[in-house]
Short mmCIF file of C-alpha atoms in Angstrom, two decimals:
data_model
loop_
_atom_site.label_atom_id
_atom_site.label_comp_id
_atom_site.label_asym_id
_atom_site.label_seq_id
_atom_site.Cartn_x
_atom_site.Cartn_y
_atom_site.Cartn_z
CA MET A 9 120.39 97.12 81.67
CA SER A 10 117.51 97.26 79.19
CA GLU A 11 116.33 100.04 76.82
CA LEU A 12 117.73 102.84 78.95
CA GLU A 13 116.85 106.36 77.79
CA TYR A 14 117.83 109.75 79.19
CA ALA A 15 117.30 113.36 78.14
CA PRO A 16 118.85 116.29 80.06
CA PRO A 17 116.28 118.83 81.29
CA GLY A 18 114.91 120.82 78.35
CA ALA A 19 116.95 118.90 75.77
CA ASP A 20 116.51 116.05 73.32
CA SER A 21 117.37 112.48 74.27
CA LEU A 22 121.05 112.02 74.93
CA PHE A 23 120.66 108.29 74.25
CA PHE A 24 117.90 105.69 74.01
CA ASP A 25 117.63 101.93 73.66
CA VAL A 26 120.89 101.39 75.57
CA SER A 27 120.91 97.71 76.54
CA PHE A 28 123.87 95.64 77.70
CA GLY A 29 124.95 93.31 80.46
CA VAL A 30 128.16 92.84 82.43
CA ALA A 31 128.75 89.44 84.00
CA PRO A 32 130.09 89.09 87.57
CA GLY A 33 133.85 89.61 87.60
CA GLU A 34 133.99 91.16 84.12
CA HIS A 35 135.94 94.36 83.55
CA ALA A 36 133.96 96.28 80.93
CA ALA A 37 134.74 99.68 79.42
CA ILE A 38 132.27 102.19 77.98
CA VAL A 39 133.66 104.03 74.97
CA GLY A 40 132.26 106.67 72.63
CA ALA A 41 132.63 110.24 71.47
CA ASN A 42 132.69 113.17 73.90
CA GLY A 43 129.16 114.09 74.94
CA VAL A 44 127.33 110.85 74.04
CA GLY A 45 126.44 110.09 77.67
CA LYS A 46 129.09 107.69 78.98
CA SER A 47 129.39 109.39 82.37
CA THR A 48 125.61 109.83 82.49
CA ILE A 49 125.15 106.06 82.32
CA LEU A 50 127.42 105.63 85.36
CA ARG A 51 125.48 108.37 87.19
CA ILE A 52 122.21 106.55 86.48
CA LEU A 53 123.62 103.22 87.66
CA SER A 54 124.87 104.83 90.88
CA GLY A 55 121.45 106.34 91.59
CA GLU A 56 122.53 109.96 91.15
CA LEU A 57 120.26 110.41 88.10
CA ASP A 58 116.94 108.82 87.15
CA ALA A 59 116.56 107.35 83.68
CA ASP A 60 113.56 108.54 81.64
CA GLU A 61 112.89 105.04 80.34
CA GLY A 62 114.25 101.54 80.75
CA GLU A 63 115.40 99.50 83.70
CA PHE A 64 118.56 98.07 85.21
CA ALA A 65 119.59 95.75 88.02
CA LEU A 66 122.82 95.66 90.01
CA GLY A 67 123.90 92.46 91.71
CA GLY A 68 125.47 93.60 94.97
CA ASN A 69 126.88 96.69 96.67
CA VAL A 70 128.17 99.43 94.40
CA LEU A 71 130.89 102.07 94.79
CA ARG A 72 131.50 104.83 92.25
CA MET A 73 134.32 107.26 91.52
CA THR A 74 133.54 110.39 89.50
CA GLN A 75 136.06 111.73 86.99
CA ASP A 76 136.48 114.97 88.96
CA VAL A 77 136.77 113.39 92.41
CA GLY A 78 138.76 115.72 94.68
CA MET A 79 139.14 118.31 91.90
CA SER A 80 136.01 120.46 91.97
CA ARG A 81 136.24 121.70 95.58
CA PRO A 82 139.87 122.31 96.58
CA ASP A 83 138.84 123.66 100.01
CA ASP A 84 137.35 120.29 100.97
CA THR A 85 139.17 118.12 103.46
CA LEU A 86 140.28 114.58 102.67
CA ARG A 87 137.43 113.40 104.89
CA ASP A 88 134.94 115.31 102.71
CA MET A 89 136.39 113.71 99.58
CA LEU A 90 136.48 110.16 100.92
CA ILE A 91 132.97 110.32 102.38
CA GLU A 92 131.71 110.84 98.82
CA VAL A 93 133.07 107.45 97.69
CA ALA A 94 131.74 105.57 100.74
CA PRO A 95 128.81 103.10 100.57
CA THR A 96 125.42 104.84 100.48
CA ALA A 97 124.48 104.59 104.17
CA LEU A 98 127.94 105.66 105.35
CA ARG A 99 128.02 108.46 102.78
CA GLU A 100 124.74 109.91 104.07
CA SER A 101 125.84 109.48 107.68
CA GLY A 102 129.23 111.08 106.95
CA ARG A 103 127.63 114.09 105.30
CA ALA A 104 125.33 114.54 108.31
CA LEU A 105 128.32 114.23 110.64
CA VAL A 106 130.24 116.98 108.82
CA ILE A 107 127.23 119.33 108.91
CA ALA A 108 126.62 118.70 112.62
CA GLU A 109 130.31 119.17 113.46
CA ARG A 110 130.50 122.50 111.62
CA ALA A 111 127.29 123.71 113.27
CA MET A 112 128.70 122.86 116.70
CA PHE A 113 131.99 124.67 116.09
CA ALA A 114 130.10 127.68 114.70
CA GLY A 115 128.06 127.91 117.91
CA GLU A 116 124.83 127.05 116.08
CA SER A 117 124.28 123.81 118.03
CA ASP A 118 124.75 122.62 121.61
CA GLY A 119 126.55 119.50 120.41
CA MET A 120 123.75 117.00 120.88
CA ASP A 121 123.19 116.62 117.15
CA TYR A 122 126.90 116.06 116.70
CA ALA A 123 126.98 113.38 119.40
CA GLU A 124 124.04 111.57 117.80
CA THR A 125 125.49 111.68 114.30
CA LEU A 126 128.89 110.53 115.62
CA THR A 127 127.25 107.55 117.32
CA HIS A 128 125.34 106.71 114.13
CA TRP A 129 128.58 106.98 112.11
CA GLY A 130 130.27 104.51 114.47
CA ASP A 131 127.32 102.10 114.46
CA LEU A 132 127.41 101.91 110.65
CA GLY A 133 131.13 101.12 110.61
CA GLY A 134 132.53 104.60 110.19
CA TYR A 135 135.56 103.98 112.42
CA GLU A 136 136.48 100.86 110.45
CA LEU A 137 136.17 102.94 107.27
CA GLU A 138 138.52 105.57 108.73
CA SER A 139 141.06 102.81 109.36
CA GLN A 140 140.79 101.87 105.67
CA TRP A 141 141.38 105.55 104.79
CA ALA A 142 144.56 105.57 106.85
CA ALA A 143 145.87 102.37 105.24
CA ALA A 144 145.12 103.67 101.73
CA ALA A 145 146.82 107.00 102.51
CA ARG A 146 149.98 105.24 103.69
CA ARG A 147 150.16 103.46 100.36
CA SER A 148 149.14 106.41 98.15
CA VAL A 149 150.25 109.77 99.58
CA LYS A 150 153.89 110.80 99.68
CA THR A 151 153.63 112.85 102.90
CA PRO A 152 152.01 111.38 106.05
CA VAL A 153 148.33 112.18 106.58
CA GLU A 154 147.92 112.91 110.27
CA ASP A 155 144.32 114.12 110.24
CA PHE A 156 141.74 113.53 107.50
CA HIS A 157 139.48 116.13 109.16
CA THR A 158 141.89 119.02 108.54
CA ARG A 159 144.15 117.97 105.64
CA LEU A 160 142.89 119.75 102.51
CA VAL A 161 142.62 117.98 99.17
CA SER A 162 144.51 120.92 97.62
CA GLU A 163 147.58 119.80 99.58
CA LEU A 164 147.70 116.63 97.47
CA SER A 165 148.50 116.50 93.77
CA GLY A 166 145.71 115.49 91.40
CA GLY A 167 147.38 112.12 90.94
CA GLU A 168 147.64 111.52 94.69
CA ARG A 169 143.93 112.30 95.15
CA LYS A 170 142.97 109.87 92.39
CA ARG A 171 145.31 107.12 93.62
CA LEU A 172 144.07 107.47 97.21
CA VAL A 173 140.45 107.02 96.12
CA LEU A 174 141.29 104.17 93.75
CA ASP A 175 143.35 102.36 96.39
CA LEU A 176 140.40 102.64 98.78
CA LEU A 177 137.93 101.29 96.22
CA PHE A 178 140.10 98.37 95.10
CA ASN A 179 140.48 97.29 98.75
CA SER A 180 136.81 97.79 99.62
CA ASN A 181 135.47 94.33 98.65
CA ALA A 182 132.65 96.06 96.76
CA ASP A 183 130.75 93.81 94.35
CA ILE A 184 130.64 96.46 91.61
CA LEU A 185 132.96 99.40 90.90
CA LEU A 186 131.86 102.24 88.61
CA LEU A 187 134.98 104.18 87.56
CA ASP A 188 134.72 107.36 85.50
CA GLU A 189 138.05 108.11 83.81
CA PRO A 190 140.15 106.60 86.61
CA ASP A 191 143.36 107.27 84.66
CA ASN A 192 143.00 111.06 84.45
CA TYR A 193 145.71 112.94 86.40
CA LEU A 194 147.70 109.74 86.93
CA ASP A 195 151.33 109.60 85.82
CA ILE A 196 152.56 106.62 83.81
CA PRO A 197 153.93 104.57 86.75
CA THR A 198 150.58 105.02 88.53
CA ARG A 199 148.69 104.04 85.37
CA VAL A 200 150.70 100.82 85.32
CA TRP A 201 149.74 100.34 88.98
CA LEU A 202 146.09 100.96 88.02
CA GLU A 203 146.30 98.30 85.33
CA ASP A 204 147.65 95.78 87.84
CA GLN A 205 144.90 96.67 90.33
CA ILE A 206 142.14 96.23 87.76
CA LYS A 207 143.54 92.95 86.44
CA SER A 208 143.76 91.48 89.96
CA CYS A 209 140.42 92.90 91.16
CA LYS A 210 137.64 90.36 91.81
CA SER A 211 134.90 93.00 91.61
CA THR A 212 132.80 93.61 88.53
CA ILE A 213 134.09 96.83 86.96
CA LEU A 214 132.36 99.18 84.54
CA MET A 215 134.59 102.09 83.60
CA VAL A 216 134.87 105.01 81.22
CA SER A 217 138.35 105.68 79.85
CA HIS A 218 140.07 107.22 76.83
CA ASP A 219 143.47 105.67 77.60
CA ARG A 220 143.93 103.26 74.70
CA THR A 221 146.86 101.43 76.31
CA LEU A 222 144.89 100.91 79.52
CA LEU A 223 141.85 99.67 77.59
CA GLU A 224 143.96 97.22 75.60
CA ARG A 225 145.48 95.76 78.76
CA VAL A 226 142.52 95.48 81.15
CA ALA A 227 139.12 95.61 79.41
CA THR A 228 137.46 92.24 78.78
CA LYS A 229 134.38 93.78 77.12
CA ILE A 230 133.79 97.04 75.23
CA VAL A 231 130.39 98.76 75.41
CA VAL A 232 130.13 101.25 72.55
CA ILE A 233 127.75 104.20 72.87
CA GLU A 234 127.03 105.60 69.41
CA GLY A 235 124.11 106.38 67.17
CA ALA A 236 122.01 107.20 70.29
CA GLY A 237 122.12 103.53 71.26
CA CYS A 238 124.83 100.97 71.96
CA TRP A 239 126.45 97.74 70.87
CA VAL A 240 128.90 95.39 72.59
CA HIS A 241 132.27 94.05 71.49
CA GLY A 242 132.91 90.96 73.57
CA GLY A 243 136.68 91.20 73.53
CA SER A 244 139.59 93.47 74.37
CA TYR A 245 140.11 96.94 72.95
CA GLN A 246 143.02 95.60 70.93
CA THR A 247 140.55 93.94 68.55
CA PHE A 248 137.87 96.64 68.83
CA PRO A 249 138.87 98.92 65.88
CA GLU A 250 138.78 95.94 63.50
CA ALA A 251 135.45 94.76 64.96
CA ARG A 252 133.91 98.20 64.55
CA ALA A 253 135.09 98.49 60.95
CA ARG A 254 133.59 95.08 60.20
CA ARG A 255 130.31 96.05 61.91
CA GLN A 256 130.11 99.26 59.88
CA GLU A 257 130.67 97.22 56.73
CA LEU A 258 127.97 94.70 57.66
CA LEU A 259 125.49 97.46 58.54
CA GLY A 260 126.14 99.05 55.17
CA ASP A 261 125.68 95.68 53.41
CA ALA A 262 122.47 94.94 55.32
CA LEU A 263 121.00 98.36 54.53
CA LYS A 264 121.87 97.94 50.85
CA ARG A 265 120.26 94.48 50.78
CA TRP A 266 117.12 95.87 52.45
CA THR A 267 116.94 98.76 49.98
CA ASP A 268 117.42 96.44 47.02
CA GLU A 269 114.72 94.09 48.31
CA GLU A 270 112.28 96.95 48.97
CA ARG A 271 112.78 98.20 45.41
CA ARG A 272 112.30 94.67 44.02
CA LEU A 273 109.05 94.13 45.96
CA PHE A 274 107.77 97.57 45.00
CA ALA A 275 108.57 96.99 41.30
CA HIS A 276 106.87 93.57 41.43
CA MET A 277 103.78 95.11 43.02
CA LYS A 278 103.62 97.77 40.27
CA VAL A 279 103.90 95.09 37.58
CA MET A 280 101.11 93.04 39.17
CA LYS A 281 98.90 96.15 39.52
CA THR A 282 99.37 96.85 35.83
CA ARG A 283 98.47 93.25 34.95
CA ALA A 284 95.42 93.38 37.23
CA ALA A 285 94.23 96.49 35.43
CA GLN A 286 94.48 94.57 32.15
CA ASN A 287 93.02 91.31 33.48
CA PHE A 288 90.94 91.10 36.67
CA LYS A 289 92.14 87.49 37.21
CA ASN A 290 95.50 89.00 38.37
CA ALA A 291 93.86 91.12 41.12
CA THR A 292 94.49 88.53 43.87
CA LYS A 293 98.18 88.28 42.96
CA ALA A 294 98.43 92.08 42.83
CA ASN A 295 96.87 92.41 46.31
CA ALA A 296 99.25 89.76 47.68
CA ALA A 297 102.25 91.57 46.18
CA GLU A 298 101.08 94.85 47.73
CA THR A 299 100.62 93.19 51.15
CA ARG A 300 104.14 91.68 50.99
CA TRP A 301 105.66 95.08 50.15
CA GLU A 302 103.68 96.89 52.91
CA LYS A 303 104.69 94.34 55.54
CA PHE A 304 108.33 94.56 54.49
CA VAL A 305 108.30 98.39 54.69
CA ALA A 306 106.43 98.33 58.02
CA ILE A 307 109.24 96.30 59.65
CA GLY A 308 111.65 99.02 58.57
CA PRO A 309 115.26 99.01 57.43
CA PRO A 310 118.20 97.83 59.57
CA PRO A 311 120.24 100.56 61.26
CA PRO A 312 122.69 102.33 58.94
CA PRO A 313 126.42 102.57 59.69
CA VAL A 314 127.08 105.13 62.41
CA PRO A 315 128.62 108.30 60.94
CA ASP A 316 132.17 108.83 62.15
CA GLN A 317 133.02 112.15 63.76
CA ASN A 318 135.38 112.97 60.87
CA ILE A 319 137.41 115.37 62.99
CA TYR A 320 140.06 116.94 60.80
CA VAL A 321 142.96 118.76 62.44
CA ASN A 322 145.28 120.67 60.11
CA LEU A 323 148.31 121.98 61.99
CA ARG A 324 150.40 123.67 59.30
CA GLY A 325 153.37 125.26 61.08
CA ALA A 326 156.27 126.98 59.31
CA ASP A 327 160.04 126.98 59.14
CA SER A 328 162.17 128.42 61.94
CA ALA A 329 165.81 128.48 62.98
CA ARG A 330 167.42 125.10 63.67
CA ARG A 331 167.80 125.86 67.40
CA VAL A 332 164.20 126.39 68.48
CA LEU A 333 164.42 126.21 72.27
CA ILE A 334 167.55 126.79 74.34
CA MET A 335 167.71 125.91 78.05
CA ASN A 336 170.74 127.16 79.96
CA ASP A 337 171.19 125.83 83.51
CA VAL A 338 167.43 126.14 84.03
CA SER A 339 165.30 125.21 87.05
CA VAL A 340 161.81 126.28 88.12
CA SER A 341 160.75 126.76 91.75
CA ASP A 342 163.66 124.50 92.75
CA LEU A 343 161.55 121.48 91.77
CA PHE A 344 164.41 119.92 89.82
CA MET A 345 168.14 120.37 89.45
CA PRO A 346 169.37 122.98 86.94
CA PHE A 347 170.02 121.48 83.51
CA SER A 348 170.85 122.56 79.97
CA ASP A 349 169.52 121.24 76.68
CA GLU A 350 168.36 122.31 73.20
CA VAL A 351 165.27 121.46 71.15
CA HIS A 352 165.77 121.59 67.37
CA PHE A 353 163.33 122.36 64.58
CA GLY A 354 160.93 119.51 63.82
CA GLU A 355 161.58 117.54 67.01
CA ARG A 356 158.80 115.99 69.08
CA VAL A 357 160.00 116.06 72.69
CA GLY A 358 158.00 114.54 75.54
CA LEU A 359 158.33 115.78 79.14
CA ILE A 360 157.74 112.76 81.38
CA GLY A 361 158.14 111.71 84.99
CA PRO A 362 156.08 111.13 88.13
CA ASN A 363 153.45 113.66 89.18
CA GLY A 364 154.77 116.61 91.18
CA THR A 365 158.25 116.67 89.68
CA GLY A 366 157.74 119.97 87.85
CA LYS A 367 156.94 119.02 84.24
CA SER A 368 154.09 121.53 83.87
CA HIS A 369 156.19 124.18 85.64
CA LEU A 370 158.97 123.62 83.12
CA LEU A 371 156.50 123.87 80.24
CA GLY A 372 155.20 127.08 81.85
CA ALA A 373 158.74 128.47 81.83
CA PHE A 374 158.92 127.70 78.11
CA ALA A 375 155.56 129.44 77.59
CA GLY A 376 156.57 132.47 79.66
CA THR A 377 153.91 131.98 82.34
CA LYS A 378 156.51 130.84 84.93
CA GLU A 379 159.76 132.55 85.80
CA PRO A 380 162.76 130.20 86.08
CA SER A 381 164.25 130.27 89.56
CA HIS A 382 167.62 129.57 87.99
CA GLY A 383 169.05 129.92 84.48
CA THR A 384 167.40 131.07 81.28
CA VAL A 385 164.99 129.85 78.60
CA GLY A 386 165.09 131.31 75.09
CA PHE A 387 163.62 130.71 71.62
CA GLY A 388 165.43 130.98 68.32
CA PRO A 389 164.51 133.45 65.55
CA ARG A 390 161.34 133.05 63.43
CA THR A 391 159.53 131.07 66.14
CA SER A 392 155.85 131.51 66.96
CA VAL A 393 154.81 129.73 70.14
CA GLY A 394 151.33 128.37 70.90
CA THR A 395 150.33 126.71 74.16
CA PHE A 396 147.67 124.20 75.20
CA THR A 397 146.78 124.22 78.92
CA GLN A 398 146.09 121.04 80.86
CA ILE A 399 142.83 122.27 82.37
CA ASN A 400 141.81 124.43 79.39
CA ASP A 401 142.46 127.51 81.53
CA ARG A 402 141.67 130.27 79.04
CA PRO A 403 140.37 133.42 80.78
CA ASP A 404 140.22 135.07 77.34
CA PHE A 405 137.59 132.49 76.29
CA LEU A 406 135.33 132.81 79.34
CA GLY A 407 131.83 134.17 78.71
CA ARG A 408 132.29 133.96 74.94
CA GLN A 409 130.65 131.75 72.34
CA CYS A 410 132.68 129.24 70.32
CA PHE A 411 131.80 131.04 67.09
CA GLU A 412 133.10 134.38 68.43
CA ILE A 413 136.36 132.82 69.60
CA VAL A 414 137.01 131.22 66.20
CA ARG A 415 135.89 134.26 64.18
CA ASP A 416 138.51 136.38 65.98
CA ARG A 417 141.08 134.20 64.22
CA VAL A 418 139.64 133.81 60.68
CA PHE A 419 137.59 137.03 60.33
CA ASP A 420 134.90 135.32 58.26
CA ASP A 421 131.56 133.79 59.30
CA GLU A 422 131.50 130.96 56.76
CA LYS A 423 135.12 129.95 57.37
CA SER A 424 134.48 130.02 61.13
CA MET A 425 131.58 127.59 60.83
CA LYS A 426 133.58 125.30 58.53
CA ALA A 427 136.46 125.27 61.02
CA LEU A 428 134.10 124.39 63.89
CA ALA A 429 132.56 121.64 61.77
CA ARG A 430 135.99 120.07 61.13
CA TYR A 431 136.39 119.69 64.90
CA GLY A 432 132.88 118.38 65.51
CA LEU A 433 131.83 121.65 67.16
CA ALA A 434 129.34 123.07 64.64
CA ALA A 435 126.41 122.29 66.95
CA ASN A 436 128.19 124.16 69.76
CA ALA A 437 128.82 127.34 67.75
CA LYS A 438 126.50 129.49 69.88
CA GLN A 439 127.44 127.78 73.14
CA ASP A 440 129.54 129.58 75.74
CA PHE A 441 133.03 128.19 76.30
CA ASP A 442 132.27 127.86 80.04
CA THR A 443 129.48 125.34 79.38
CA LEU A 444 131.40 123.02 77.04
CA SER A 445 132.51 119.58 78.17
CA GLY A 446 136.18 119.00 78.90
CA GLY A 447 136.66 117.28 75.55
CA GLN A 448 134.90 120.06 73.64
CA LYS A 449 137.05 122.70 75.35
CA ALA A 450 140.17 120.75 74.42
CA ARG A 451 139.10 120.50 70.77
CA LEU A 452 138.33 124.22 70.61
CA GLU A 453 141.71 125.11 72.08
CA ILE A 454 143.51 122.88 69.57
CA LEU A 455 141.47 124.46 66.76
CA CYS A 456 142.64 127.91 67.90
CA LEU A 457 146.26 126.72 67.85
CA GLU A 458 145.73 125.57 64.27
CA LEU A 459 144.15 128.86 63.16
CA GLU A 460 146.87 130.94 64.83
CA GLY A 461 149.51 129.18 62.70
CA HIS A 462 152.30 128.64 65.25
CA ASN A 463 155.43 126.66 64.42
CA VAL A 464 156.19 125.72 68.04
CA LEU A 465 153.52 123.94 70.10
CA LEU A 466 153.74 123.56 73.89
CA LEU A 467 151.11 121.02 74.91
CA ASP A 468 150.20 120.18 78.51
CA GLU A 469 148.25 116.90 78.61
CA PRO A 470 146.48 117.57 75.28
CA THR A 471 144.67 114.20 75.11
CA ASP A 472 143.45 114.07 78.72
CA ASN A 473 139.85 115.05 77.92
CA LEU A 474 139.73 114.06 74.27
CA ASP A 475 137.74 111.07 73.12
CA ILE A 476 139.69 108.43 71.23
CA GLU A 477 138.78 109.65 67.73
CA SER A 478 139.84 113.20 68.63
CA SER A 479 143.15 111.97 70.07
CA GLU A 480 143.84 110.02 66.90
CA ALA A 481 142.98 113.08 64.76
CA LEU A 482 145.43 115.17 66.80
CA GLU A 483 148.14 112.52 66.40
CA ARG A 484 147.64 112.45 62.63
CA ALA A 485 147.88 116.25 62.53
CA LEU A 486 151.11 116.28 64.54
CA ASP A 487 152.58 113.69 62.17
CA GLY A 488 152.22 116.19 59.34
CA PHE A 489 152.95 119.34 61.35
CA GLN A 490 155.83 121.40 59.95
CA GLY A 491 157.15 122.58 63.27
CA THR A 492 158.32 121.63 66.75
CA VAL A 493 156.31 120.03 69.56
CA VAL A 494 157.11 119.85 73.28
CA ALA A 495 154.44 118.06 75.32
CA VAL A 496 153.74 116.92 78.85
CA SER A 497 151.70 113.72 78.63
CA HIS A 498 150.93 110.47 80.42
CA ASP A 499 149.14 109.05 77.35
CA ARG A 500 151.41 106.22 76.25
CA THR A 501 149.81 105.78 72.83
CA PHE A 502 150.30 109.51 72.18
CA LEU A 503 153.90 109.49 73.46
CA ALA A 504 154.86 106.49 71.33
CA LYS A 505 155.06 108.81 68.30
CA PHE A 506 157.57 111.22 69.92
CA ASP A 507 161.25 111.38 69.00
CA ARG A 508 162.88 111.72 72.42
CA PHE A 509 162.09 112.51 76.04
CA LEU A 510 163.19 114.61 79.01
CA MET A 511 162.44 112.79 82.26
CA ILE A 512 162.38 114.46 85.68
CA ASN A 513 162.72 112.04 88.59
CA ASP A 514 161.33 112.38 92.11
CA ASP A 515 164.86 113.22 93.28
CA GLY A 516 164.99 116.21 90.90
CA GLU A 517 167.45 114.75 88.41
CA VAL A 518 166.76 115.35 84.71
CA TYR A 519 167.57 112.76 82.04
CA SER A 520 167.51 112.79 78.25
CA LEU A 521 166.06 109.56 76.84
CA PRO A 522 166.45 108.86 73.11
CA ASP A 523 163.32 106.79 72.36
CA TYR A 524 159.97 105.57 73.65
CA ASP A 525 161.00 102.07 74.76
CA ILE A 526 163.89 103.38 76.85
CA ALA A 527 161.61 106.07 78.31
CA MET A 528 159.01 103.51 79.40
CA THR A 529 161.71 101.31 80.93
CA ALA A 530 163.12 104.30 82.83
CA LEU A 531 159.66 105.25 84.12
CA ALA A 532 159.02 101.71 85.31
CA GLU A 533 162.25 101.72 87.35
CA PRO A 534 163.15 105.38 88.00
CA ALA A 535 165.69 104.46 90.68
CA LYS A 536 167.70 102.56 88.05
CA VAL A 537 167.41 105.15 85.28
CA ALA A 538 171.13 105.92 85.32
CA SER A 539 171.82 102.35 84.26
CA VAL A 540 169.23 102.32 81.48
CA ARG A 541 170.92 101.99 78.11
CA LEU A 542 171.59 105.35 76.39
CA ALA A 543 170.03 107.46 79.18
CA LYS A 544 171.90 110.74 79.56
CA LYS A 545 171.82 112.75 82.77
CA LEU A 546 171.48 116.47 82.07
CA SER A 547 173.13 119.02 84.34
#
C-alpha cells in the first residue's frame, strides 16, 4: 500500500500518505484513535470503497469480516449473513439467488430466474460453501442449525454470530483475511479460542482491534494510524507503548535540531548580508549563505510528535452506606440459579461468564430495567446509581446534539465545551448523537456519568467501542473513583484491575471468585470451576 488518501464525501481528508506493507503469513494489527480511518482502510482494501489517491496490491484471494457482521439486520437469515463473507463471485451469485428466490415466492417471477441463479450458484461452488457453513455451525452454535435459509441471525447471540463467521473464515484457505474488530461480542473463552485460531492461521491477516491482551498475544506487526498518516512498529503490541514513546521523543529531538539549524543558518545569512553591505567582496559569501538557508527551509521540517488525545475522565463519586447492593435469592428470566450476595462500598466487581448466561440481564436487574423472576435486588442508603449500556442505547440522547446533552448536566456553555474537550469530543459538539461513531457514543455516555456524579456505576461492556487511549483513561478514572463499580466485561486488561468476580456458568450456577487469576482459570475450564482454589458457589 502506497500513499493512500481518502476523504469522506463533503469532508476533509480522513488520512493521507498511508503507506505500509504486510508480508505473506504476517498477522498485522491496525491501531489508532476512534475515527482516524482504521475500518475505512479495510473497506478500501476489500474493494468496498475507492481511495482518492494512492495504490495498493493484494497477493491472493481476500475475505473480509466487518465489525457489525450479523448485527445491523436482525431479520436476515444465516444464509444472508454468510453470503456477505463469501468470496466475491459467490457473494454476488448468492445475493442474486436470494433476490430471485424471494421474487419467485412473492409471485413476481415464474421461477426461471431462480433456476438460472441456482445453477450459477452451484457452478461456482455454492453447494461446497454450504457444506462449510454446516461444519462451522456445528463447531460454533450451541443449538443445531437445520436450515440456513430460515434460521434468523437474531436467534443467535452476538458472540455466536461472530464465532460462526470467524470459524468459516479461518477454515476457508483464503490468502488474506481482513478482520474488523473480530473480538467484539466474544466472551473470554471465545477470545482465547480466537487467539489460538489467529496464531495457527497460515493466511496473511490484517485486523483492527482494541483488545490489548489479544494484540499482545497474536500481532506480529503494529500499523499505527495517527497524524493523518501512519508508521509501523515491527514487533508485538507488548513493546509498542515503549516504541511509540521513543518515537515521540525522537520526533521532538529531530524537530528541535531542525529549528536550531534553521535559526543558525538564518543568523549566519544575516551576518553575511551585513558584511556584504559594508564590503562588496563579501557579496558572494552572503549569496551562498542565503541559498543554503533557502534550500534548507524548502525541504521543510521533520514531522512533529503526534499530539496525544489527552482524554481526561474524572469520576468523583461520593460516600454511601457500607452495604451498597444486596441480592437476596435473585434470578432473572430463569437464566441462572437463584443466589444471594452483597457488594460493599468501594468494591470493583466483575460479572463474567460465557455469552448467553445472563450477565447483562443481571446488571439490568441491578439498574431496574429488568424485573427479577425470583428474589429481590436492593441498594443501601445514600446511593446514586448510574448505568452504561453495552450498545449505547440511550433514547433520551437520540436526535440531540452532544453539546445539548452535556449542557443539560452542567447548565453552562463554557463548562460544557470544556467537558467535551476533555473527552476528545469538542469537534463533535454540534453533531447529533445518532451520527457519532461507537467509540464517540461510549465516551459521551461515560462523560454524562461523570457529570451526573453517581457513587455506584453499573457498566455493561464499557470498553467495547473505546479506542485504547480512551480505555486507559477510563481505567485511570476508576482507580481514583470514590464509589462502587459493577461491570460486565470481556476485556481482560480492564478486568485485571477489579477486586473480585461473580461468574455465571452455562449450567446456570453462580460462583464468587476472589481475584483475577482465579477468575481467568475458572473461565478457561468452567466445568472444573468447583475445584478451582477459593471459588465459592453462591446459592
